[in-house]
Amino acid sequence: LAALESTLRDEAADKDRALVRAVAGGSADALADLYDRHAGIVFGLARRIVLRPEDAEEVVQDVFAQVWRQAPRYAGERASVAGWLVMLTRARAIDRLRARRARPDEDRGEAPSAALPLSSADPNPEAATLSAEQVRQVGSVFATLPDPQRVLLGLAYFEGLSHSEIAARTGVPLGTVKTRIRSAMETLRQTLDVTP
Amino acid sequence: MTDVRHDEFAELAAAYALGALDAPERQRFEAHLVACDDCQKDVAVYVSVTAGIGASAEPAAPPAALKARAIANATARARAFERLPSRVETPLPRPTLFPWLALAASLALCVAAGAYAWMLHAELESARRVLTETSARAETQRAQLNAARGDSARSARLLDVLTASDVVRVSLVGTKGASAATGQAYWSPSRGLWFTAGGLPVLSPGRIYQLWLVLPRQAPVSAGLLAVNAQGTGTLLAPSPAAAGSSRAGGVTVAITDEPTAGSPGPTTPILLAGSAKPE
């Protein structure tokens, strides 16, 4: 059964890569297929980061616009498209979160200024080097990290906070914040060492 | 690796990949990163690991109407713009872009450069409007936002250059006019240019360092202007100049000269710092 699941996952990953190649060739249908396959995780992660559903919808649009633009650069033989999408989603969502923190007026319903284009960090397609299976494994190890590590790493990843901002937010000493986040990242990295 | 300083930096790789380093630490790490292959590999692995954290988020179905909007919005954009930089990043204040704009316009460059000039023009127009219309408070917020966004964007762009498949590293040494100077350049024709130099003489007012890429059988191509601090240190992270083309196979020489603050179309003074990468 495990072998069958693994085969199905490989086929899904192959299909994703074929879709990205078709998107690179200019196929809007292929982009729509990719959307159908991944919009759930993109929207879920975006909402986890920006919290407001309307902002999360904007992030989804940003991400698929970027997939359309960057697909010609995607050359992953083994890397998962899902991993790339997750990285794009986080970058776009953190951009939006920081923009909102810098513009508290927006919470009172003012339209964002056109002079503030929300484009910045562009994780390039080659940066996503993990297979879909590895991405899934790292995710499940993250979920089982000890609470003190998971919470602090979560503040860095999902809220885009720096070490000192996390220390200020939580009251945990700065040195402890650094050590716990480093240990947590090291644990996640070791997941890859045992993955073929 | 027994180098104590390297070990100290290696501990920062995970936090850097996560974007969690505070600015001073991040800057120190980046200065080390450009010259350390081990740290570059570590950062690349940790960056990919972060994807797993995101994958732990609970998926959620977006509103049904979003799909049509997202696809229409994405495919409406001309892909030709992708290769053009979304923003010019130099350590210079914005007004110095004007001479370049005028120059770009007057030279009647190719379509791509024309589109880029148009984008720059639109950006400047938009910036001018904001300056006249917004309050001082809005200005403060804009600065905060730009600082935050600039930090994350800069780190991502630096990584993008360092991890590019076509990146070439060039070590530069000072000539007679700047014998204490050294520099490192990482040039990826597809991703951009990262340059850092130290030990440069501080220039007189009205002058600035200009970086050049010299390719076989071509006139030197300007790669940007480099402001240095009082210690003679400066860094530049810029898009690869369009005129440099997309290939580094013929080798490249990177050099800097002392030019007027507006920059020059070609070098007008002797080279102060230079280095080459051999043809492949």
CSV table of C-alpha atoms in Angstrom, one decimal:
chain,number,residue,atom,x,y,z
A,1,LEU,CA,0.0,0.0,0.0
A,2,ALA,CA,2.8,2.4,0.9
A,3,ALA,CA,4.5,1.7,-2.5
A,4,LEU,CA,1.2,2.4,-4.2
A,5,GLU,CA,0.8,5.7,-2.4
A,6,SER,CA,4.4,6.6,-3.2
A,7,THR,CA,3.8,5.9,-6.9
A,8,LEU,CA,0.6,8.0,-6.9
A,9,ARG,CA,2.6,10.9,-5.3
A,10,ASP,CA,5.3,10.6,-7.9
A,11,GLU,CA,2.7,10.8,-10.6
A,12,ALA,CA,1.2,13.9,-9.0
A,13,ALA,CA,4.6,15.5,-8.8
A,14,ASP,CA,5.3,14.7,-12.5
A,15,LYS,CA,2.0,16.1,-13.5
A,16,ASP,CA,2.7,19.3,-11.6
A,17,ARG,CA,6.0,19.7,-13.5
A,18,ALA,CA,4.4,19.0,-16.8
A,19,LEU,CA,1.8,21.7,-16.0
A,20,VAL,CA,4.5,24.3,-15.1
A,21,ARG,CA,6.2,23.5,-18.5
A,22,ALA,CA,2.9,24.1,-20.2
A,23,VAL,CA,2.4,27.3,-18.3
A,24,ALA,CA,5.9,28.4,-19.5
A,25,GLY,CA,4.7,27.7,-23.0
A,26,GLY,CA,1.8,30.1,-22.5
A,27,SER,CA,-1.0,27.8,-21.5
A,28,ALA,CA,-3.6,29.6,-19.4
A,29,ASP,CA,-5.5,26.2,-19.1
A,30,ALA,CA,-2.4,24.7,-17.5
A,31,LEU,CA,-2.3,27.6,-15.0
A,32,ALA,CA,-6.0,26.9,-14.2
A,33,ASP,CA,-5.1,23.2,-13.6
A,34,LEU,CA,-2.3,24.2,-11.3
A,35,TYR,CA,-4.7,26.5,-9.5
A,36,ASP,CA,-7.2,23.6,-9.0
A,37,ARG,CA,-4.4,21.4,-7.6
A,38,HIS,CA,-2.8,23.9,-5.2
A,39,ALA,CA,-5.1,26.8,-4.5
A,40,GLY,CA,-6.1,25.1,-1.2
A,41,ILE,CA,-2.6,25.1,0.3
A,42,VAL,CA,-1.8,28.6,-1.1
A,43,PHE,CA,-5.0,30.1,0.3
A,44,GLY,CA,-4.7,28.1,3.6
A,45,LEU,CA,-1.1,29.3,4.2
A,46,ALA,CA,-1.9,32.9,3.0
A,47,ARG,CA,-4.8,33.1,5.5
A,48,ARG,CA,-2.6,31.6,8.3
A,49,ILE,CA,-0.1,34.5,7.7
A,50,VAL,CA,-2.3,37.5,6.8
A,51,LEU,CA,-5.4,36.4,8.7
A,52,ARG,CA,-7.9,38.5,6.8
A,53,PRO,CA,-9.5,36.5,4.0
A,54,GLU,CA,-9.6,39.4,1.6
A,55,ASP,CA,-5.8,39.8,2.0
A,56,ALA,CA,-5.4,36.1,1.5
A,57,GLU,CA,-7.3,36.3,-1.8
A,58,GLU,CA,-4.9,39.1,-2.9
A,59,VAL,CA,-1.9,36.8,-2.0
A,60,VAL,CA,-3.4,34.0,-4.1
A,61,GLN,CA,-3.6,36.3,-7.1
A,62,ASP,CA,0.0,37.5,-6.5
A,63,VAL,CA,1.3,34.0,-6.3
A,64,PHE,CA,-0.4,32.7,-9.5
A,65,ALA,CA,0.7,35.9,-11.4
A,66,GLN,CA,4.2,35.1,-10.3
A,67,VAL,CA,4.0,31.5,-11.4
A,68,TRP,CA,2.9,32.7,-14.8
A,69,ARG,CA,5.8,35.1,-15.0
A,70,GLN,CA,8.5,32.8,-13.6
A,71,ALA,CA,7.4,29.4,-15.1
A,72,PRO,CA,9.9,29.7,-18.0
A,73,ARG,CA,12.7,29.6,-15.3
A,74,TYR,CA,11.4,26.5,-13.7
A,75,ALA,CA,13.7,23.6,-14.4
A,76,GLY,CA,13.2,21.3,-11.4
A,77,GLU,CA,13.8,17.7,-12.2
A,78,ARG,CA,12.9,16.5,-8.8
A,79,ALA,CA,12.0,19.6,-6.9
A,80,SER,CA,8.3,19.9,-6.1
A,81,VAL,CA,6.1,22.5,-7.6
A,82,ALA,CA,4.2,22.5,-4.3
A,83,GLY,CA,7.4,23.5,-2.4
A,84,TRP,CA,7.9,26.4,-4.8
A,85,LEU,CA,4.3,27.6,-4.4
A,86,VAL,CA,4.6,27.5,-0.6
A,87,MET,CA,7.8,29.6,-0.8
A,88,LEU,CA,6.1,32.2,-3.1
A,89,THR,CA,3.0,32.3,-0.9
A,90,ARG,CA,5.0,32.9,2.3
A,91,ALA,CA,7.0,35.7,0.6
A,92,ARG,CA,4.0,37.5,-0.8
A,93,ALA,CA,2.0,37.1,2.4
A,94,ILE,CA,4.7,38.4,4.6
A,95,ASP,CA,5.0,41.4,2.3
A,96,ARG,CA,1.4,42.1,2.8
A,97,LEU,CA,1.6,41.6,6.6
A,98,ARG,CA,4.5,44.0,6.8
A,99,ALA,CA,2.8,46.5,4.6
A,100,ARG,CA,-0.2,46.4,6.9
A,101,ARG,CA,1.9,46.8,10.0
A,102,ALA,CA,3.5,49.8,8.5
A,103,ARG,CA,0.1,51.2,7.5
A,104,PRO,CA,-2.2,50.9,10.5
A,105,ASP,CA,-4.7,53.2,8.6
A,106,GLU,CA,-5.5,50.3,6.3
A,107,ASP,CA,-7.3,48.7,9.1
A,108,ARG,CA,-9.8,51.5,9.0
A,109,GLY,CA,-10.6,50.7,5.4
A,110,GLU,CA,-8.4,53.0,3.4
A,111,ALA,CA,-7.4,51.8,0.1
A,112,PRO,CA,-3.7,50.8,-0.3
A,113,SER,CA,-1.7,53.5,-2.1
A,114,ALA,CA,-0.9,52.7,-5.7
A,115,ALA,CA,2.6,54.1,-4.9
A,116,LEU,CA,3.3,51.1,-2.8
A,117,PRO,CA,3.6,48.1,-5.2
A,118,LEU,CA,3.7,45.0,-3.1
A,119,SER,CA,6.5,43.1,-4.8
A,120,SER,CA,9.7,42.2,-3.2
A,121,ALA,CA,11.2,38.9,-2.2
A,122,ASP,CA,11.2,36.5,-5.2
A,123,PRO,CA,12.1,33.0,-4.2
A,124,ASN,CA,13.5,31.7,-7.4
A,125,PRO,CA,12.1,28.4,-8.7
A,126,GLU,CA,15.5,26.7,-8.2
A,127,ALA,CA,15.4,27.5,-4.5
A,128,ALA,CA,12.7,24.9,-4.0
A,129,THR,CA,14.8,21.8,-4.1
A,130,LEU,CA,12.8,19.4,-1.9
A,131,SER,CA,10.6,16.7,-3.3
A,132,ALA,CA,6.9,16.8,-2.5
A,133,GLU,CA,7.6,13.9,-0.1
A,134,GLN,CA,10.3,15.8,1.7
A,135,VAL,CA,8.2,18.9,2.0
A,136,ARG,CA,5.5,16.8,3.6
A,137,GLN,CA,7.9,15.1,6.0
A,138,VAL,CA,9.4,18.4,7.1
A,139,GLY,CA,5.9,19.7,7.6
A,140,SER,CA,5.0,16.8,9.8
A,141,VAL,CA,8.2,17.0,11.9
A,142,PHE,CA,7.5,20.8,12.4
A,143,ALA,CA,4.1,19.9,13.7
A,144,THR,CA,5.6,17.6,16.3
A,145,LEU,CA,8.4,19.9,17.5
A,146,PRO,CA,8.3,20.7,21.3
A,147,ASP,CA,6.0,23.6,21.9
A,148,PRO,CA,8.7,26.1,22.9
A,149,GLN,CA,10.5,25.6,19.7
A,150,ARG,CA,7.5,25.3,17.4
A,151,VAL,CA,5.9,28.5,18.7
A,152,LEU,CA,9.1,30.6,18.3
A,153,LEU,CA,9.9,29.2,14.9
A,154,GLY,CA,6.2,29.8,13.9
A,155,LEU,CA,6.5,33.5,14.9
A,156,ALA,CA,9.5,33.8,12.6
A,157,TYR,CA,8.0,31.9,9.7
A,158,PHE,CA,4.3,32.8,9.9
A,159,GLU,CA,4.6,36.4,11.2
A,160,GLY,CA,8.0,37.3,9.7
A,161,LEU,CA,9.4,38.5,13.0
A,162,SER,CA,13.1,38.8,13.7
A,163,HIS,CA,14.9,37.3,16.7
A,164,SER,CA,14.6,40.6,18.7
A,165,GLU,CA,11.0,41.1,17.8
A,166,ILE,CA,10.1,37.6,18.9
A,167,ALA,CA,11.9,38.2,22.2
A,168,ALA,CA,10.0,41.4,22.7
A,169,ARG,CA,6.7,39.8,21.8
A,170,THR,CA,7.1,36.7,24.0
A,171,GLY,CA,9.3,37.9,26.8
A,172,VAL,CA,11.7,34.9,26.1
A,173,PRO,CA,15.3,36.1,26.5
A,174,LEU,CA,16.9,36.9,23.1
A,175,GLY,CA,19.6,34.2,23.5
A,176,THR,CA,17.0,31.6,24.2
A,177,VAL,CA,15.0,32.6,21.1
A,178,LYS,CA,18.0,32.2,18.9
A,179,THR,CA,19.0,28.8,20.4
A,180,ARG,CA,15.5,27.4,20.1
A,181,ILE,CA,14.9,28.5,16.6
A,182,ARG,CA,18.3,27.2,15.5
A,183,SER,CA,17.7,23.8,17.2
A,184,ALA,CA,14.3,23.6,15.5
A,185,MET,CA,15.6,24.4,12.1
A,186,GLU,CA,18.4,21.8,12.6
A,187,THR,CA,15.8,19.2,13.5
A,188,LEU,CA,13.9,19.9,10.4
A,189,ARG,CA,17.1,19.8,8.3
A,190,GLN,CA,17.9,16.4,9.7
A,191,THR,CA,14.6,15.1,8.4
A,192,LEU,CA,16.2,15.4,5.0
A,193,ASP,CA,19.3,13.4,5.9
A,194,VAL,CA,17.3,10.2,6.3
A,195,THR,CA,15.2,10.9,3.2
A,196,PRO,CA,16.5,9.2,0.1
B,1,MET,CA,35.8,23.5,9.3
B,2,THR,CA,37.9,24.8,12.2
B,3,ASP,CA,37.8,28.5,11.4
B,4,VAL,CA,36.3,30.1,14.6
B,5,ARG,CA,34.8,33.0,12.7
B,6,HIS,CA,33.2,30.7,10.1
B,7,ASP,CA,31.6,28.6,13.0
B,8,GLU,CA,30.2,31.8,14.4
B,9,PHE,CA,28.6,32.6,11.1
B,10,ALA,CA,27.5,29.1,10.3
B,11,GLU,CA,25.2,29.3,13.3
B,12,LEU,CA,23.4,32.2,11.6
B,13,ALA,CA,22.6,30.4,8.4
B,14,ALA,CA,19.3,28.9,9.5
B,15,ALA,CA,18.0,32.2,10.9
B,16,TYR,CA,19.1,34.0,7.7
B,17,ALA,CA,17.2,31.6,5.5
B,18,LEU,CA,14.2,32.2,7.7
B,19,GLY,CA,14.6,36.0,7.5
B,20,ALA,CA,14.8,36.2,11.3
B,21,LEU,CA,18.2,37.9,11.7
B,22,ASP,CA,18.1,41.5,12.9
B,23,ALA,CA,19.6,44.0,10.6
B,24,PRO,CA,23.1,44.4,12.0
B,25,GLU,CA,23.6,40.6,12.3
B,26,ARG,CA,22.2,40.1,8.8
B,27,GLN,CA,24.6,42.6,7.3
B,28,ARG,CA,27.6,40.9,9.0
B,29,PHE,CA,26.4,37.6,7.8
B,30,GLU,CA,25.9,38.7,4.2
B,31,ALA,CA,29.4,40.1,4.1
B,32,HIS,CA,30.7,36.6,5.1
B,33,LEU,CA,28.2,34.8,2.9
B,34,VAL,CA,29.4,36.2,-0.4
B,35,ALA,CA,32.8,34.6,0.2
B,36,CYS,CA,31.8,31.3,1.9
B,37,ASP,CA,30.7,28.4,-0.2
B,38,ASP,CA,29.8,26.3,2.9
B,39,CYS,CA,27.4,29.0,4.2
B,40,GLN,CA,25.9,29.5,0.8
B,41,LYS,CA,25.1,25.7,0.7
B,42,ASP,CA,23.7,25.8,4.2
B,43,VAL,CA,21.5,28.7,3.5
B,44,ALA,CA,20.2,27.1,0.3
B,45,VAL,CA,19.3,23.9,2.2
B,46,TYR,CA,17.6,25.9,5.0
B,47,VAL,CA,15.6,28.0,2.5
B,48,SER,CA,14.2,24.8,1.0
B,49,VAL,CA,13.5,23.4,4.5
B,50,THR,CA,11.3,26.4,5.2
B,51,ALA,CA,8.9,25.2,2.5
B,52,GLY,CA,8.1,22.3,4.8
B,53,ILE,CA,7.0,24.6,7.6
B,54,GLY,CA,4.5,26.3,5.2
B,55,ALA,CA,3.2,23.0,4.1
B,56,SER,CA,2.1,22.3,7.7
B,57,ALA,CA,-0.6,25.0,7.4
B,58,GLU,CA,-4.1,23.7,7.1
B,59,PRO,CA,-5.3,23.9,3.4
B,60,ALA,CA,-8.5,26.0,3.0
B,61,ALA,CA,-10.8,26.3,0.0
B,62,PRO,CA,-10.7,29.8,-1.5
B,63,PRO,CA,-13.9,31.4,-2.7
B,64,ALA,CA,-15.1,29.9,-6.0
B,65,ALA,CA,-15.0,33.3,-7.8
B,66,LEU,CA,-11.3,33.8,-7.0
B,67,LYS,CA,-10.1,31.3,-9.6
B,68,ALA,CA,-11.3,33.2,-12.7
B,69,ARG,CA,-10.0,36.5,-11.3
B,70,ALA,CA,-6.6,35.0,-10.4
B,71,ILE,CA,-6.1,33.4,-13.8
B,72,ALA,CA,-7.3,36.4,-15.8
B,73,ASN,CA,-5.1,38.7,-13.6
B,74,ALA,CA,-2.0,36.5,-14.1
B,75,THR,CA,-2.3,35.9,-17.8
B,76,ALA,CA,-3.1,39.5,-18.6
B,77,ARG,CA,0.5,40.5,-17.8
B,78,ALA,CA,3.1,40.6,-20.5
B,79,ARG,CA,5.8,38.1,-19.7
B,80,ALA,CA,8.4,40.3,-21.5
B,81,PHE,CA,8.5,42.4,-18.4
B,82,GLU,CA,9.7,39.6,-16.2
B,83,ARG,CA,13.3,39.9,-17.2
B,84,LEU,CA,13.3,43.6,-16.4
B,85,PRO,CA,14.1,44.7,-12.9
B,86,SER,CA,11.1,45.8,-10.9
B,87,ARG,CA,13.1,48.4,-9.2
B,88,VAL,CA,16.6,49.9,-9.4
B,89,GLU,CA,18.5,49.5,-6.2
B,90,THR,CA,21.6,51.5,-5.6
B,91,PRO,CA,22.8,53.2,-2.4
B,92,LEU,CA,22.1,56.5,-4.0
B,93,PRO,CA,19.3,58.9,-3.3
B,94,ARG,CA,16.5,58.7,-5.9
B,95,PRO,CA,17.1,62.1,-7.7
B,96,THR,CA,20.3,60.8,-9.2
B,97,LEU,CA,18.2,58.5,-11.4
B,98,PHE,CA,17.1,61.5,-13.5
B,99,PRO,CA,20.3,61.8,-15.6
B,100,TRP,CA,20.0,58.2,-16.4
B,101,LEU,CA,16.4,58.5,-17.4
B,102,ALA,CA,17.3,61.4,-19.7
B,103,LEU,CA,20.2,59.4,-21.1
B,104,ALA,CA,18.0,56.4,-21.7
B,105,ALA,CA,15.4,58.5,-23.4
B,106,SER,CA,17.9,60.3,-25.6
B,107,LEU,CA,19.6,57.2,-26.8
B,108,ALA,CA,16.4,55.7,-28.1
B,109,LEU,CA,17.3,52.3,-26.8
B,110,CYS,CA,15.8,49.0,-27.8
B,111,VAL,CA,12.2,48.1,-27.0
B,112,ALA,CA,13.0,46.4,-23.8
B,113,ALA,CA,15.1,49.3,-22.5
B,114,GLY,CA,12.4,51.7,-23.7
B,115,ALA,CA,9.8,49.7,-21.7
B,116,TYR,CA,12.2,49.8,-18.7
B,117,ALA,CA,12.6,53.6,-19.0
B,118,TRP,CA,8.9,53.9,-19.2
B,119,MET,CA,8.5,51.9,-16.1
B,120,LEU,CA,11.1,54.1,-14.3
B,121,HIS,CA,9.3,57.2,-15.5
B,122,ALA,CA,6.0,55.9,-14.3
B,123,GLU,CA,7.6,55.0,-10.9
B,124,LEU,CA,9.0,58.5,-10.6
B,125,GLU,CA,5.7,60.1,-11.6
B,126,SER,CA,4.0,58.1,-9.0
B,127,ALA,CA,6.6,58.9,-6.4
B,128,ARG,CA,6.3,62.6,-7.2
B,129,ARG,CA,2.5,62.5,-6.8
B,130,VAL,CA,2.8,60.9,-3.5
B,131,LEU,CA,5.4,63.4,-2.3
B,132,THR,CA,3.1,66.3,-3.0
B,133,GLU,CA,-0.1,64.7,-1.9
B,134,THR,CA,0.7,62.8,1.3
B,135,SER,CA,1.1,64.0,4.8
B,136,ALA,CA,4.3,63.8,6.8
B,137,ARG,CA,2.8,60.8,8.7
B,138,ALA,CA,2.2,58.9,5.5
B,139,GLU,CA,5.8,59.6,4.6
B,140,THR,CA,7.0,58.0,7.8
B,141,GLN,CA,4.8,55.0,7.3
B,142,ARG,CA,6.1,54.7,3.7
B,143,ALA,CA,9.7,54.8,5.0
B,144,GLN,CA,8.9,52.0,7.6
B,145,LEU,CA,7.3,49.9,4.9
B,146,ASN,CA,10.1,50.4,2.5
B,147,ALA,CA,12.7,49.6,5.1
B,148,ALA,CA,10.9,46.3,6.0
B,149,ARG,CA,10.3,45.4,2.5
B,150,GLY,CA,13.7,46.4,1.4
B,151,ASP,CA,15.3,44.2,3.9
B,152,SER,CA,13.5,41.0,2.9
B,153,ALA,CA,13.7,41.9,-0.8
B,154,ARG,CA,17.5,42.5,-0.6
B,155,SER,CA,18.2,39.2,1.2
B,156,ALA,CA,16.1,37.3,-1.3
B,157,ARG,CA,17.7,39.1,-4.3
B,158,LEU,CA,21.2,38.5,-2.9
B,159,LEU,CA,20.4,34.8,-2.5
B,160,ASP,CA,19.0,34.7,-6.0
B,161,VAL,CA,22.2,36.0,-7.4
B,162,LEU,CA,24.5,33.8,-5.3
B,163,THR,CA,22.5,30.6,-6.1
B,164,ALA,CA,22.0,31.3,-9.8
B,165,SER,CA,23.2,28.5,-12.1
B,166,ASP,CA,25.1,31.0,-14.3
B,167,VAL,CA,26.8,33.0,-11.5
B,168,VAL,CA,30.5,33.8,-11.9
B,169,ARG,CA,32.7,35.1,-9.1
B,170,VAL,CA,35.4,37.7,-9.8
B,171,SER,CA,38.0,38.8,-7.3
B,172,LEU,CA,39.2,42.4,-7.8
B,173,VAL,CA,42.4,44.0,-6.8
B,174,GLY,CA,43.4,47.7,-6.6
B,175,THR,CA,45.6,49.3,-9.2
B,176,LYS,CA,48.2,52.0,-8.5
B,177,GLY,CA,45.6,54.6,-7.8
B,178,ALA,CA,43.9,52.5,-5.1
B,179,SER,CA,46.5,49.9,-4.0
B,180,ALA,CA,44.8,49.1,-0.7
B,181,ALA,CA,41.4,48.3,-2.4
B,182,THR,CA,39.9,44.8,-2.9
B,183,GLY,CA,36.6,43.7,-4.1
B,184,GLN,CA,34.4,40.7,-4.9
B,185,ALA,CA,31.8,40.6,-7.7
B,186,TYR,CA,29.2,37.9,-8.3
B,187,TRP,CA,27.6,38.3,-11.7
B,188,SER,CA,24.7,36.2,-13.0
B,189,PRO,CA,23.6,37.4,-16.4
B,190,SER,CA,20.1,36.1,-15.6
B,191,ARG,CA,19.8,37.3,-12.0
B,192,GLY,CA,21.9,40.3,-11.4
B,193,LEU,CA,25.1,41.5,-9.9
B,194,TRP,CA,26.3,41.6,-6.3
B,195,PHE,CA,29.4,43.7,-5.7
B,196,THR,CA,31.3,44.5,-2.5
B,197,ALA,CA,34.6,46.5,-2.1
B,198,GLY,CA,36.7,47.8,0.7
B,199,GLY,CA,39.8,50.0,1.1
B,200,LEU,CA,38.7,52.5,-1.6
B,201,PRO,CA,39.8,56.1,-1.4
B,202,VAL,CA,37.0,58.4,-0.4
B,203,LEU,CA,36.2,60.6,-3.4
B,204,SER,CA,35.8,64.3,-3.6
B,205,PRO,CA,32.3,65.8,-3.7
B,206,GLY,CA,30.6,65.4,-7.0
B,207,ARG,CA,32.4,62.2,-7.8
B,208,ILE,CA,31.3,58.5,-7.4
B,209,TYR,CA,32.6,55.1,-8.3
B,210,GLN,CA,31.1,53.4,-11.3
B,211,LEU,CA,31.2,49.7,-12.0
B,212,TRP,CA,31.8,48.3,-15.4
B,213,LEU,CA,31.5,44.9,-17.1
B,214,VAL,CA,33.9,44.4,-19.9
B,215,LEU,CA,32.9,41.6,-22.3
B,216,PRO,CA,34.9,40.4,-25.3
B,217,ARG,CA,34.6,42.7,-28.4
B,218,GLN,CA,32.3,45.1,-26.6
B,219,ALA,CA,32.6,48.6,-25.1
B,220,PRO,CA,32.4,48.6,-21.2
B,221,VAL,CA,28.9,48.3,-20.0
B,222,SER,CA,27.9,50.3,-16.9
B,223,ALA,CA,26.7,48.0,-14.1
B,224,GLY,CA,25.8,50.8,-11.6
B,225,LEU,CA,27.1,53.4,-9.3
B,226,LEU,CA,28.8,52.6,-6.0
B,227,ALA,CA,28.7,54.9,-3.0
B,228,VAL,CA,31.2,54.2,-0.3
B,229,ASN,CA,31.2,55.1,3.4
B,230,ALA,CA,33.9,56.9,5.3
B,231,GLN,CA,35.9,53.7,5.6
B,232,GLY,CA,36.0,53.3,1.8
B,233,THR,CA,33.5,50.3,1.9
B,234,GLY,CA,30.5,49.9,-0.4
B,235,THR,CA,28.2,47.3,-1.8
B,236,LEU,CA,25.9,47.2,-4.8
B,237,LEU,CA,23.1,44.8,-5.6
B,238,ALA,CA,21.7,45.5,-9.1
B,239,PRO,CA,20.0,43.9,-12.0
B,240,SER,CA,22.4,42.6,-14.7
B,241,PRO,CA,22.7,45.4,-17.3
B,242,ALA,CA,20.7,44.5,-20.4
B,243,ALA,CA,23.6,45.5,-22.6
B,244,ALA,CA,25.8,42.9,-21.0
B,245,GLY,CA,23.7,40.2,-22.7
B,246,SER,CA,22.9,36.8,-21.4
B,247,SER,CA,26.2,34.9,-21.7
B,248,ARG,CA,29.3,35.0,-19.6
B,249,ALA,CA,30.9,32.2,-21.6
B,250,GLY,CA,33.5,34.5,-23.2
B,251,GLY,CA,34.8,35.6,-19.8
B,252,VAL,CA,34.3,39.0,-18.2
B,253,THR,CA,36.4,41.7,-16.6
B,254,VAL,CA,34.8,43.7,-13.8
B,255,ALA,CA,36.3,47.2,-13.1
B,256,ILE,CA,35.6,50.4,-11.3
B,257,THR,CA,36.5,54.0,-12.1
B,258,ASP,CA,36.0,57.4,-10.6
B,259,GLU,CA,33.2,59.3,-12.4
B,260,PRO,CA,30.8,62.3,-11.9
B,261,THR,CA,27.9,61.4,-9.6
B,262,ALA,CA,25.5,61.2,-12.5
B,263,GLY,CA,27.7,58.4,-13.9
B,264,SER,CA,29.3,58.3,-17.4
B,265,PRO,CA,28.3,56.4,-20.6
B,266,GLY,CA,31.8,55.0,-20.6
B,267,PRO,CA,34.8,55.1,-18.3
B,268,THR,CA,36.5,58.5,-18.3
B,269,THR,CA,39.3,57.9,-15.8
B,270,PRO,CA,41.9,55.1,-15.2
B,271,ILE,CA,40.7,51.8,-13.7
B,272,LEU,CA,41.1,51.7,-9.9
B,273,LEU,CA,40.0,48.2,-9.1
B,274,ALA,CA,39.7,45.3,-11.5
B,275,GLY,CA,39.5,41.5,-11.9
B,276,SER,CA,38.6,39.0,-14.5
B,277,ALA,CA,36.9,35.6,-15.0
B,278,LYS,CA,38.4,33.4,-17.7
B,279,PRO,CA,36.3,32.2,-20.7
B,280,GLU,CA,34.7,28.9,-20.2
